[in-house]
Amino acid sequence: MKRQLTCIICPIGCCLTAELDENGEVLNVTGNTCGRGKAYAESECTHPVRTLTTTMRVSGGTEPLVSIKSDMPLPKELLLPCMEKINRLQVAAPVQIGDILFRNIENTGIDLVATGNVKKDQTCG
Ligand code: SF4
């Protein structure tokens, strides 16, 4: 079986073809310009992962939301449960880029990190 993929590792976006055996193991990858594309195709076919980028609610801040990302790529099947968890979370201002806002999401060992700043709203009591 062959699977067509577009490499998302860099902006070139090479068209990859992964050849899989009957167990879903990758036998061969073609179309990649570099080794990172081969590694991406192998990962995508056997254990796809994505870096989660989204926002988290902020209380007492000058902005209601702060942008966040996972500090490592998460298994693709955990993205939805993680989003459901994040939607129930709220962090108190101030928030600074690099702050760890939640540790070990869904017991993955992966943390959620702020990618934006939100100041404390001085007009709030
Ligand atoms: S195979 Fe290499 S050059 Fe091609 S898109 Fe992927 S990372 Fe970029």
Tab-separated table of N, CA, C and O and ligand atoms in Angstrom:
chain	number	residue	atom	x	y	z
A	1	MET	N	0.849	-1.184	0.000
A	1	MET	CA	0.000	0.000	0.000
A	1	MET	C	0.887	1.236	0.000
A	1	MET	O	1.923	1.257	0.658
A	2	LYS	N	0.442	2.248	-0.754
A	2	LYS	CA	1.197	3.496	-0.802
A	2	LYS	C	0.356	4.622	-0.200
A	2	LYS	O	-0.857	4.632	-0.342
A	3	ARG	N	1.042	5.536	0.459
A	3	ARG	CA	0.355	6.679	1.047
A	3	ARG	C	1.062	7.951	0.606
A	3	ARG	O	2.290	8.066	0.703
A	4	GLN	N	0.261	8.904	0.101
A	4	GLN	CA	0.793	10.192	-0.351
A	4	GLN	C	0.704	11.193	0.795
A	4	GLN	O	-0.328	11.284	1.463
A	5	LEU	N	1.777	11.933	1.008
A	5	LEU	CA	1.823	12.922	2.082
A	5	LEU	C	2.487	14.188	1.572
A	5	LEU	O	3.295	14.132	0.648
A	6	THR	N	2.152	15.304	2.194
A	6	THR	CA	2.898	16.535	1.967
A	6	THR	C	3.717	16.810	3.211
A	6	THR	O	3.165	16.884	4.312
A	7	CYS	N	5.001	16.940	3.040
A	7	CYS	CA	5.876	17.187	4.190
A	7	CYS	C	5.597	18.586	4.742
A	7	CYS	O	5.560	19.565	3.991
A	8	ILE	N	5.375	18.672	6.043
A	8	ILE	CA	5.056	19.959	6.678
A	8	ILE	C	6.217	20.472	7.536
A	8	ILE	O	6.058	21.404	8.304
A	9	ILE	N	7.376	19.859	7.379
A	9	ILE	CA	8.508	20.241	8.232
A	9	ILE	C	9.106	21.578	7.816
A	9	ILE	O	9.549	22.349	8.656
A	10	CYS	N	9.106	21.868	6.517
A	10	CYS	CA	9.610	23.177	6.081
A	10	CYS	C	8.726	23.682	4.947
A	10	CYS	O	7.904	22.943	4.415
A	11	PRO	N	8.877	24.968	4.578
A	11	PRO	CA	7.942	25.563	3.600
A	11	PRO	C	8.018	24.975	2.193
A	11	PRO	O	7.126	25.226	1.378
A	12	ILE	N	9.032	24.204	1.878
A	12	ILE	CA	9.127	23.633	0.527
A	12	ILE	C	7.951	22.696	0.267
A	12	ILE	O	7.387	22.685	-0.830
A	13	GLY	N	7.540	21.930	1.268
A	13	GLY	CA	6.349	21.080	1.134
A	13	GLY	C	6.504	19.961	0.133
A	13	GLY	O	5.642	19.770	-0.738
A	14	CYS	N	7.575	19.204	0.220
A	14	CYS	CA	7.807	18.096	-0.713
A	14	CYS	C	6.641	17.103	-0.685
A	14	CYS	O	6.044	16.849	0.366
A	15	CYS	N	6.345	16.543	-1.865
A	15	CYS	CA	5.315	15.504	-1.975
A	15	CYS	C	5.985	14.156	-1.717
A	15	CYS	O	6.867	13.741	-2.470
A	16	LEU	N	5.562	13.500	-0.668
A	16	LEU	CA	6.182	12.253	-0.243
A	16	LEU	C	5.285	11.074	-0.580
A	16	LEU	O	4.060	11.181	-0.546
A	17	THR	N	5.900	9.962	-0.873
A	17	THR	CA	5.173	8.703	-1.031
A	17	THR	C	5.787	7.696	-0.076
A	17	THR	O	6.994	7.432	-0.127
A	18	ALA	N	4.945	7.190	0.831
A	18	ALA	CA	5.398	6.166	1.776
A	18	ALA	C	4.819	4.833	1.337
A	18	ALA	O	3.625	4.725	1.068
A	19	GLU	N	5.686	3.842	1.255
A	19	GLU	CA	5.240	2.487	0.921
A	19	GLU	C	5.151	1.692	2.218
A	19	GLU	O	6.118	1.636	2.986
A	20	LEU	N	3.970	1.128	2.479
A	20	LEU	CA	3.719	0.432	3.741
A	20	LEU	C	3.500	-1.050	3.498
A	20	LEU	O	2.941	-1.444	2.459
A	21	ASP	N	3.901	-1.855	4.483
A	21	ASP	CA	3.581	-3.285	4.374
A	21	ASP	C	2.192	-3.544	4.959
A	21	ASP	O	1.509	-2.607	5.403
A	22	GLU	N	1.780	-4.797	4.985
A	22	GLU	CA	0.425	-5.134	5.434
A	22	GLU	C	0.181	-4.827	6.912
A	22	GLU	O	-0.949	-4.711	7.372
A	23	ASN	N	1.274	-4.647	7.686
A	23	ASN	CA	1.152	-4.298	9.111
A	23	ASN	C	1.233	-2.794	9.364
A	23	ASN	O	1.245	-2.357	10.509
A	24	GLY	N	1.320	-2.030	8.281
A	24	GLY	CA	1.409	-0.579	8.434
A	24	GLY	C	2.813	-0.077	8.696
A	24	GLY	O	2.999	1.101	8.987
A	25	GLU	N	3.791	-0.960	8.601
A	25	GLU	CA	5.185	-0.526	8.781
A	25	GLU	C	5.695	0.114	7.499
A	25	GLU	O	5.374	-0.343	6.399
A	26	VAL	N	6.480	1.166	7.648
A	26	VAL	CA	7.000	1.891	6.490
A	26	VAL	C	8.181	1.133	5.897
A	26	VAL	O	9.167	0.864	6.583
A	27	LEU	N	8.056	0.794	4.611
A	27	LEU	CA	9.123	0.081	3.918
A	27	LEU	C	10.075	1.047	3.235
A	27	LEU	O	11.282	0.822	3.195
A	28	ASN	N	9.492	2.146	2.696
A	28	ASN	CA	10.294	3.038	1.871
A	28	ASN	C	9.607	4.399	1.768
A	28	ASN	O	8.380	4.473	1.794
A	29	VAL	N	10.402	5.448	1.693
A	29	VAL	CA	9.864	6.794	1.489
A	29	VAL	C	10.578	7.399	0.289
A	29	VAL	O	11.807	7.345	0.205
A	30	THR	N	9.816	7.984	-0.623
A	30	THR	CA	10.389	8.678	-1.770
A	30	THR	C	9.788	10.077	-1.861
A	30	THR	O	8.734	10.344	-1.282
A	31	GLY	N	10.452	10.938	-2.599
A	31	GLY	CA	9.972	12.308	-2.808
A	31	GLY	C	10.546	13.296	-1.827
A	31	GLY	O	10.388	14.503	-1.997
A	32	ASN	N	11.207	12.801	-0.801
A	32	ASN	CA	11.792	13.704	0.194
A	32	ASN	C	13.119	14.256	-0.323
A	32	ASN	O	13.891	13.537	-0.962
A	33	THR	N	13.337	15.545	-0.022
A	33	THR	CA	14.591	16.187	-0.418
A	33	THR	C	15.653	16.012	0.660
A	33	THR	O	16.841	16.125	0.380
A	34	CYS	N	15.198	15.764	1.892
A	34	CYS	CA	16.165	15.613	2.977
A	34	CYS	C	15.679	14.549	3.960
A	34	CYS	O	14.553	14.060	3.862
A	35	GLY	N	16.533	14.215	4.905
A	35	GLY	CA	16.235	13.165	5.863
A	35	GLY	C	15.079	13.504	6.786
A	35	GLY	O	14.392	12.607	7.293
A	36	ARG	N	14.861	14.805	7.014
A	36	ARG	CA	13.753	15.178	7.897
A	36	ARG	C	12.421	14.772	7.284
A	36	ARG	O	11.476	14.435	7.996
A	37	GLY	N	12.336	14.810	5.974
A	37	GLY	CA	11.099	14.399	5.298
A	37	GLY	C	10.843	12.912	5.456
A	37	GLY	O	9.703	12.484	5.654
A	38	LYS	N	11.900	12.123	5.382
A	38	LYS	CA	11.756	10.677	5.586
A	38	LYS	C	11.274	10.396	7.005
A	38	LYS	O	10.342	9.618	7.222
A	39	ALA	N	11.888	11.076	7.982
A	39	ALA	CA	11.490	10.889	9.386
A	39	ALA	C	10.041	11.329	9.594
A	39	ALA	O	9.275	10.672	10.315
A	40	TYR	N	9.641	12.429	8.940
A	40	TYR	CA	8.263	12.903	9.070
A	40	TYR	C	7.291	11.867	8.515
A	40	TYR	O	6.277	11.543	9.158
A	41	ALA	N	7.575	11.342	7.343
A	41	ALA	CA	6.679	10.359	6.721
A	41	ALA	C	6.558	9.112	7.600
A	41	ALA	O	5.457	8.578	7.784
A	42	GLU	N	7.679	8.659	8.130
A	42	GLU	CA	7.646	7.467	8.990
A	42	GLU	C	6.809	7.728	10.234
A	42	GLU	O	5.981	6.908	10.635
A	43	SER	N	6.992	8.899	10.848
A	43	SER	CA	6.226	9.246	12.044
A	43	SER	C	4.747	9.403	11.715
A	43	SER	O	3.875	8.916	12.443
A	44	GLU	N	4.462	10.079	10.610
A	44	GLU	CA	3.073	10.355	10.243
A	44	GLU	C	2.306	9.069	9.944
A	44	GLU	O	1.116	8.970	10.228
A	45	CYS	N	2.976	8.091	9.403
A	45	CYS	CA	2.306	6.823	9.058
A	45	CYS	C	2.164	5.903	10.263
A	45	CYS	O	1.267	5.058	10.300
A	46	THR	N	3.046	6.018	11.246
A	46	THR	CA	3.024	5.063	12.358
A	46	THR	C	2.554	5.684	13.667
A	46	THR	O	1.883	5.029	14.461
A	47	HIS	N	2.895	6.939	13.915
A	47	HIS	CA	2.535	7.578	15.182
A	47	HIS	C	2.505	9.090	14.977
A	47	HIS	O	3.420	9.811	15.391
A	48	PRO	N	1.440	9.599	14.325
A	48	PRO	CA	1.417	11.028	13.988
A	48	PRO	C	1.349	11.912	15.228
A	48	PRO	O	0.641	11.603	16.185
A	49	VAL	N	2.086	12.992	15.203
A	49	VAL	CA	2.116	13.953	16.309
A	49	VAL	C	1.973	15.369	15.750
A	49	VAL	O	2.270	15.615	14.581
A	50	ARG	N	1.498	16.254	16.612
A	50	ARG	CA	1.367	17.666	16.256
A	50	ARG	C	1.672	18.529	17.463
A	50	ARG	O	1.287	18.181	18.581
A	51	THR	N	2.318	19.661	17.232
A	51	THR	CA	2.434	20.667	18.278
A	51	THR	C	1.080	21.363	18.384
A	51	THR	O	0.516	21.786	17.380
A	52	LEU	N	0.564	21.430	19.602
A	52	LEU	CA	-0.740	22.051	19.838
A	52	LEU	C	-0.541	23.542	20.060
A	52	LEU	O	0.218	23.944	20.953
A	53	THR	N	-1.185	24.360	19.255
A	53	THR	CA	-1.167	25.810	19.461
A	53	THR	C	-2.607	26.272	19.585
A	53	THR	O	-3.448	25.951	18.751
A	54	THR	N	-2.875	27.014	20.655
A	54	THR	CA	-4.238	27.479	20.894
A	54	THR	C	-4.174	28.644	21.874
A	54	THR	O	-3.140	29.311	21.978
A	55	THR	N	-5.265	28.910	22.566
A	55	THR	CA	-5.302	29.970	23.571
A	55	THR	C	-5.878	29.421	24.866
A	55	THR	O	-6.571	28.401	24.859
A	56	MET	N	-5.559	30.105	25.966
A	56	MET	CA	-6.123	29.750	27.270
A	56	MET	C	-6.730	31.014	27.889
A	56	MET	O	-6.196	32.117	27.704
A	57	ARG	N	-7.814	30.832	28.615
A	57	ARG	CA	-8.467	31.976	29.247
A	57	ARG	C	-7.591	32.545	30.361
A	57	ARG	O	-6.892	31.814	31.042
A	58	VAL	N	-7.663	33.875	30.508
A	58	VAL	CA	-6.892	34.578	31.540
A	58	VAL	C	-7.869	35.374	32.401
A	58	VAL	O	-8.753	36.062	31.873
A	59	SER	N	-7.694	35.273	33.720
A	59	SER	CA	-8.518	36.088	34.626
A	59	SER	C	-7.690	37.264	35.126
A	59	SER	O	-6.480	37.147	35.355
A	60	GLY	N	-8.354	38.396	35.265
A	60	GLY	CA	-7.700	39.575	35.839
A	60	GLY	C	-6.635	40.192	34.963
A	60	GLY	O	-5.752	40.895	35.466
A	61	GLY	N	-6.727	39.942	33.668
A	61	GLY	CA	-5.702	40.462	32.769
A	61	GLY	C	-6.220	41.544	31.846
A	61	GLY	O	-7.423	41.796	31.764
A	62	THR	N	-5.277	42.189	31.149
A	62	THR	CA	-5.662	43.206	30.174
A	62	THR	C	-6.217	42.577	28.903
A	62	THR	O	-6.797	43.261	28.076
A	63	GLU	N	-6.004	41.265	28.744
A	63	GLU	CA	-6.561	40.509	27.624
A	63	GLU	C	-7.275	39.290	28.204
A	63	GLU	O	-6.831	38.738	29.214
A	64	PRO	N	-8.349	38.831	27.547
A	64	PRO	CA	-9.071	37.666	28.083
A	64	PRO	C	-8.416	36.328	27.765
A	64	PRO	O	-8.742	35.307	28.374
A	65	LEU	N	-7.494	36.320	26.803
A	65	LEU	CA	-6.873	35.069	26.347
A	65	LEU	C	-5.375	35.264	26.201
A	65	LEU	O	-4.908	36.370	25.911
A	66	VAL	N	-4.646	34.166	26.364
A	66	VAL	CA	-3.215	34.184	26.060
A	66	VAL	C	-2.931	33.030	25.109
A	66	VAL	O	-3.524	31.955	25.231
A	67	SER	N	-2.050	33.263	24.144
A	67	SER	CA	-1.670	32.193	23.220
A	67	SER	C	-0.746	31.216	23.931
A	67	SER	O	0.095	31.620	24.751
A	68	ILE	N	-0.928	29.940	23.617
A	68	ILE	CA	-0.126	28.888	24.246
A	68	ILE	C	0.276	27.853	23.203
A	68	ILE	O	-0.303	27.795	22.109
A	69	LYS	N	1.251	27.023	23.566
A	69	LYS	CA	1.577	25.862	22.731
A	69	LYS	C	2.106	24.749	23.613
A	69	LYS	O	2.543	24.987	24.747
A	70	SER	N	2.039	23.543	23.102
A	70	SER	CA	2.646	22.421	23.814
A	70	SER	C	4.156	22.504	23.611
A	70	SER	O	4.623	22.891	22.534
A	71	ASP	N	4.922	22.137	24.652
A	71	ASP	CA	6.379	22.268	24.531
A	71	ASP	C	6.995	21.140	23.718
A	71	ASP	O	8.189	21.194	23.408
A	72	MET	N	6.181	20.144	23.392
A	72	MET	CA	6.609	19.045	22.521
A	72	MET	C	5.392	18.652	21.677
A	72	MET	O	4.260	18.888	22.090
A	73	PRO	N	5.608	18.017	20.536
A	73	PRO	CA	4.449	17.527	19.772
A	73	PRO	C	3.696	16.452	20.561
A	73	PRO	O	4.297	15.617	21.221
A	74	LEU	N	2.369	16.506	20.447
A	74	LEU	CA	1.484	15.554	21.127
A	74	LEU	C	0.991	14.510	20.140
A	74	LEU	O	0.809	14.799	18.947
A	75	PRO	N	0.716	13.294	20.627
A	75	PRO	CA	0.060	12.319	19.747
A	75	PRO	C	-1.232	12.920	19.185
A	75	PRO	O	-2.009	13.530	19.929
A	76	LYS	N	-1.445	12.735	17.901
A	76	LYS	CA	-2.573	13.387	17.225
A	76	LYS	C	-3.914	13.022	17.870
A	76	LYS	O	-4.806	13.863	17.968
A	77	GLU	N	-4.029	11.791	18.354
A	77	GLU	CA	-5.303	11.357	18.928
A	77	GLU	C	-5.596	12.029	20.264
A	77	GLU	O	-6.712	11.957	20.772
A	78	LEU	N	-4.586	12.697	20.859
A	78	LEU	CA	-4.797	13.382	22.139
A	78	LEU	C	-5.120	14.865	21.961
A	78	LEU	O	-5.370	15.566	22.945
A	79	LEU	N	-5.100	15.361	20.727
A	79	LEU	CA	-5.342	16.795	20.526
A	79	LEU	C	-6.723	17.202	21.012
A	79	LEU	O	-6.886	18.212	21.706
A	80	LEU	N	-7.742	16.429	20.683
A	80	LEU	CA	-9.105	16.789	21.088
A	80	LEU	C	-9.271	16.719	22.607
A	80	LEU	O	-9.762	17.685	23.213
A	81	PRO	N	-8.860	15.626	23.286
A	81	PRO	CA	-8.952	15.622	24.750
A	81	PRO	C	-8.167	16.759	25.393
A	81	PRO	O	-8.615	17.332	26.393
A	82	CYS	N	-7.031	17.102	24.826
A	82	CYS	CA	-6.245	18.214	25.378
A	82	CYS	C	-6.995	19.530	25.208
A	82	CYS	O	-7.026	20.365	26.120
A	83	MET	N	-7.614	19.725	24.046
A	83	MET	CA	-8.373	20.958	23.819
A	83	MET	C	-9.548	21.048	24.778
A	83	MET	O	-9.860	22.131	25.293
A	84	GLU	N	-10.205	19.920	25.031
A	84	GLU	CA	-11.327	19.926	25.976
A	84	GLU	C	-10.844	20.323	27.367
A	84	GLU	O	-11.512	21.064	28.080
A	85	LYS	N	-9.670	19.825	27.744
A	85	LYS	CA	-9.086	20.185	29.045
A	85	LYS	C	-8.741	21.665	29.082
A	85	LYS	O	-9.054	22.371	30.039
A	86	ILE	N	-8.073	22.142	28.046
A	86	ILE	CA	-7.637	23.548	27.999
A	86	ILE	C	-8.839	24.489	28.066
A	86	ILE	O	-8.790	25.530	28.713
A	87	ASN	N	-9.933	24.086	27.423
A	87	ASN	CA	-11.126	24.935	27.422
A	87	ASN	C	-11.714	25.094	28.822
A	87	ASN	O	-12.483	26.024	29.065
A	88	ARG	N	-11.374	24.180	29.738
A	88	ARG	CA	-11.872	24.277	31.126
A	88	ARG	C	-10.884	25.002	32.035
A	88	ARG	O	-11.181	25.228	33.201
A	89	LEU	N	-9.706	25.338	31.515
A	89	LEU	CA	-8.672	25.961	32.345
A	89	LEU	C	-8.713	27.478	32.254
A	89	LEU	O	-9.183	28.044	31.264
A	90	GLN	N	-8.191	28.098	33.301
A	90	GLN	CA	-8.054	29.549	33.319
A	90	GLN	C	-6.811	29.867	34.130
A	90	GLN	O	-6.572	29.242	35.166
A	91	VAL	N	-6.023	30.799	33.667
A	91	VAL	CA	-4.804	31.182	34.372
A	91	VAL	C	-4.955	32.630	34.830
A	91	VAL	O	-5.626	33.424	34.173
A	92	ALA	N	-4.344	32.957	35.960
A	92	ALA	CA	-4.420	34.319	36.479
A	92	ALA	C	-3.297	35.170	35.897
A	92	ALA	O	-2.153	34.718	35.808
A	93	ALA	N	-3.642	36.403	35.525
A	93	ALA	CA	-2.635	37.366	35.059
A	93	ALA	C	-1.743	37.772	36.228
A	93	ALA	O	-2.193	37.710	37.380
A	94	PRO	N	-0.507	38.179	35.998
A	94	PRO	CA	0.131	38.355	34.686
A	94	PRO	C	0.677	37.035	34.137
A	94	PRO	O	0.995	36.121	34.899
A	95	VAL	N	0.784	36.984	32.817
A	95	VAL	CA	1.364	35.829	32.131
A	95	VAL	C	2.492	36.347	31.239
A	95	VAL	O	2.313	37.366	30.548
A	96	GLN	N	3.611	35.643	31.264
A	96	GLN	CA	4.742	36.039	30.415
A	96	GLN	C	5.111	34.905	29.477
A	96	GLN	O	4.939	33.717	29.828
A	97	ILE	N	5.623	35.277	28.323
A	97	ILE	CA	6.101	34.281	27.358
A	97	ILE	C	7.041	33.314	28.056
A	97	ILE	O	7.948	33.739	28.775
A	98	GLY	N	6.798	32.033	27.863
A	98	GLY	CA	7.660	31.015	28.463
A	98	GLY	C	7.120	30.457	29.763
A	98	GLY	O	7.605	29.421	30.228
A	99	ASP	N	6.131	31.126	30.354
A	99	ASP	CA	5.536	30.585	31.583
A	99	ASP	C	4.902	29.227	31.290
A	99	ASP	O	4.207	29.064	30.268
A	100	ILE	N	5.139	28.264	32.167
A	100	ILE	CA	4.459	26.971	32.047
A	100	ILE	C	3.099	27.118	32.718
A	100	ILE	O	3.020	27.370	33.927
A	101	LEU	N	2.046	26.983	31.936
A	101	LEU	CA	0.699	27.244	32.446
A	101	LEU	C	-0.009	25.965	32.880
A	101	LEU	O	-0.965	26.030	33.649
A	102	PHE	N	0.434	24.828	32.385
A	102	PHE	CA	-0.148	23.546	32.808
A	102	PHE	C	0.887	22.459	32.531
A	102	PHE	O	1.470	22.415	31.454
A	103	ARG	N	1.078	21.612	33.536
A	103	ARG	CA	2.086	20.548	33.399
A	103	ARG	C	1.424	19.210	33.100
A	103	ARG	O	0.345	18.913	33.579
A	104	ASN	N	2.129	18.420	32.304
A	104	ASN	CA	1.782	17.010	32.107
A	104	ASN	C	0.347	16.830	31.588
A	104	ASN	O	-0.423	16.038	32.130
A	105	ILE	N	0.032	17.551	30.525
A	105	ILE	CA	-1.324	17.466	29.970
A	105	ILE	C	-1.623	16.023	29.545
A	105	ILE	O	-0.803	15.380	28.878
A	106	GLU	N	-2.763	15.523	29.974
A	106	GLU	CA	-3.219	14.161	29.658
A	106	GLU	C	-2.145	13.105	29.960
A	106	GLU	O	-2.020	12.118	29.239
A	107	ASN	N	-1.366	13.358	31.014
A	107	ASN	CA	-0.325	12.404	31.456
A	107	ASN	C	0.690	12.059	30.364
A	107	ASN	O	1.182	10.940	30.288
A	108	THR	N	0.978	13.056	29.533
A	108	THR	CA	1.938	12.845	28.448
A	108	THR	C	3.348	13.260	28.849
A	108	THR	O	4.302	12.958	28.115
A	109	GLY	N	3.463	13.999	29.959
A	109	GLY	CA	4.761	14.585	30.309
A	109	GLY	C	5.015	15.877	29.555
A	109	GLY	O	6.079	16.480	29.701
A	110	ILE	N	4.050	16.298	28.763
A	110	ILE	CA	4.185	17.503	27.940
A	110	ILE	C	3.482	18.665	28.638
A	110	ILE	O	2.382	18.502	29.171
A	111	ASP	N	4.160	19.810	28.636
A	111	ASP	CA	3.627	20.995	29.319
A	111	ASP	C	3.068	21.993	28.304
A	111	ASP	O	3.469	21.999	27.132
A	112	LEU	N	2.175	22.862	28.806
A	112	LEU	CA	1.630	23.954	27.997
A	112	LEU	C	2.331	25.241	28.386
A	112	LEU	O	2.400	25.582	29.577
A	113	VAL	N	2.850	25.949	27.399
A	113	VAL	CA	3.697	27.114	27.629
A	113	VAL	C	3.063	28.337	26.976
A	113	VAL	O	2.547	28.262	25.851
A	114	ALA	N	3.127	29.468	27.686
A	114	ALA	CA	2.613	30.718	27.125
A	114	ALA	C	3.507	31.185	25.982
A	114	ALA	O	4.736	31.139	26.084
A	115	THR	N	2.877	31.643	24.909
A	115	THR	CA	3.631	32.217	23.787
A	115	THR	C	3.301	33.698	23.623
A	115	THR	O	3.636	34.305	22.611
A	116	GLY	N	2.603	34.236	24.619
A	116	GLY	CA	2.280	35.659	24.610
A	116	GLY	C	2.315	36.212	26.023
A	116	GLY	O	2.443	35.455	26.991
A	117	ASN	N	2.220	37.520	26.109
A	117	ASN	CA	2.211	38.196	27.411
A	117	ASN	C	0.816	38.765	27.667
A	117	ASN	O	0.175	39.278	26.744
A	118	VAL	N	0.370	38.669	28.905
A	118	VAL	CA	-0.849	39.374	29.337
A	118	VAL	C	-0.535	40.036	30.663
A	118	VAL	O	-0.149	39.359	31.631
A	119	LYS	N	-0.697	41.358	30.694
A	119	LYS	CA	-0.433	42.092	31.937
A	119	LYS	C	-1.633	41.991	32.872
A	119	LYS	O	-2.764	41.740	32.422
A	120	LYS	N	-1.353	42.228	34.128
A	120	LYS	CA	-2.422	42.283	35.117
A	120	LYS	C	-3.208	43.571	34.892
A	120	LYS	O	-2.619	44.636	34.674
A	121	ASP	N	-4.516	43.463	34.943
A	121	ASP	CA	-5.362	44.635	34.764
A	121	ASP	C	-5.434	45.393	36.082
A	121	ASP	O	-6.053	44.927	37.029
A	122	GLN	N	-4.771	46.543	36.106
A	122	GLN	CA	-4.681	47.311	37.366
A	122	GLN	C	-6.008	47.930	37.744
A	122	GLN	O	-6.179	48.386	38.880
A	123	THR	N	-6.943	47.972	36.793
A	123	THR	CA	-8.243	48.574	37.120
A	123	THR	C	-9.160	47.564	37.811
A	123	THR	O	-10.213	47.945	38.309
A	124	CYS	N	-8.754	46.262	37.803
A	124	CYS	CA	-9.554	45.235	38.480
A	124	CYS	C	-9.222	45.285	39.971
A	124	CYS	O	-8.100	45.533	40.363
A	125	GLY	N	-10.216	44.979	40.778
A	125	GLY	CA	-10.000	44.966	42.227
A	125	GLY	C	-9.164	43.804	42.555
A	125	GLY	O	-8.416	43.578	43.366
B	1	SF4	S1	11.553	16.717	2.765
B	1	SF4	FE1	13.002	18.171	3.642
B	1	SF4	S2	13.106	19.811	2.100
B	1	SF4	FE2	11.223	18.628	1.665
B	1	SF4	S3	9.577	19.711	2.790
B	1	SF4	FE3	10.366	18.081	4.143
B	1	SF4	S4	11.911	19.103	5.396
B	1	SF4	FE4	11.529	20.420	3.634
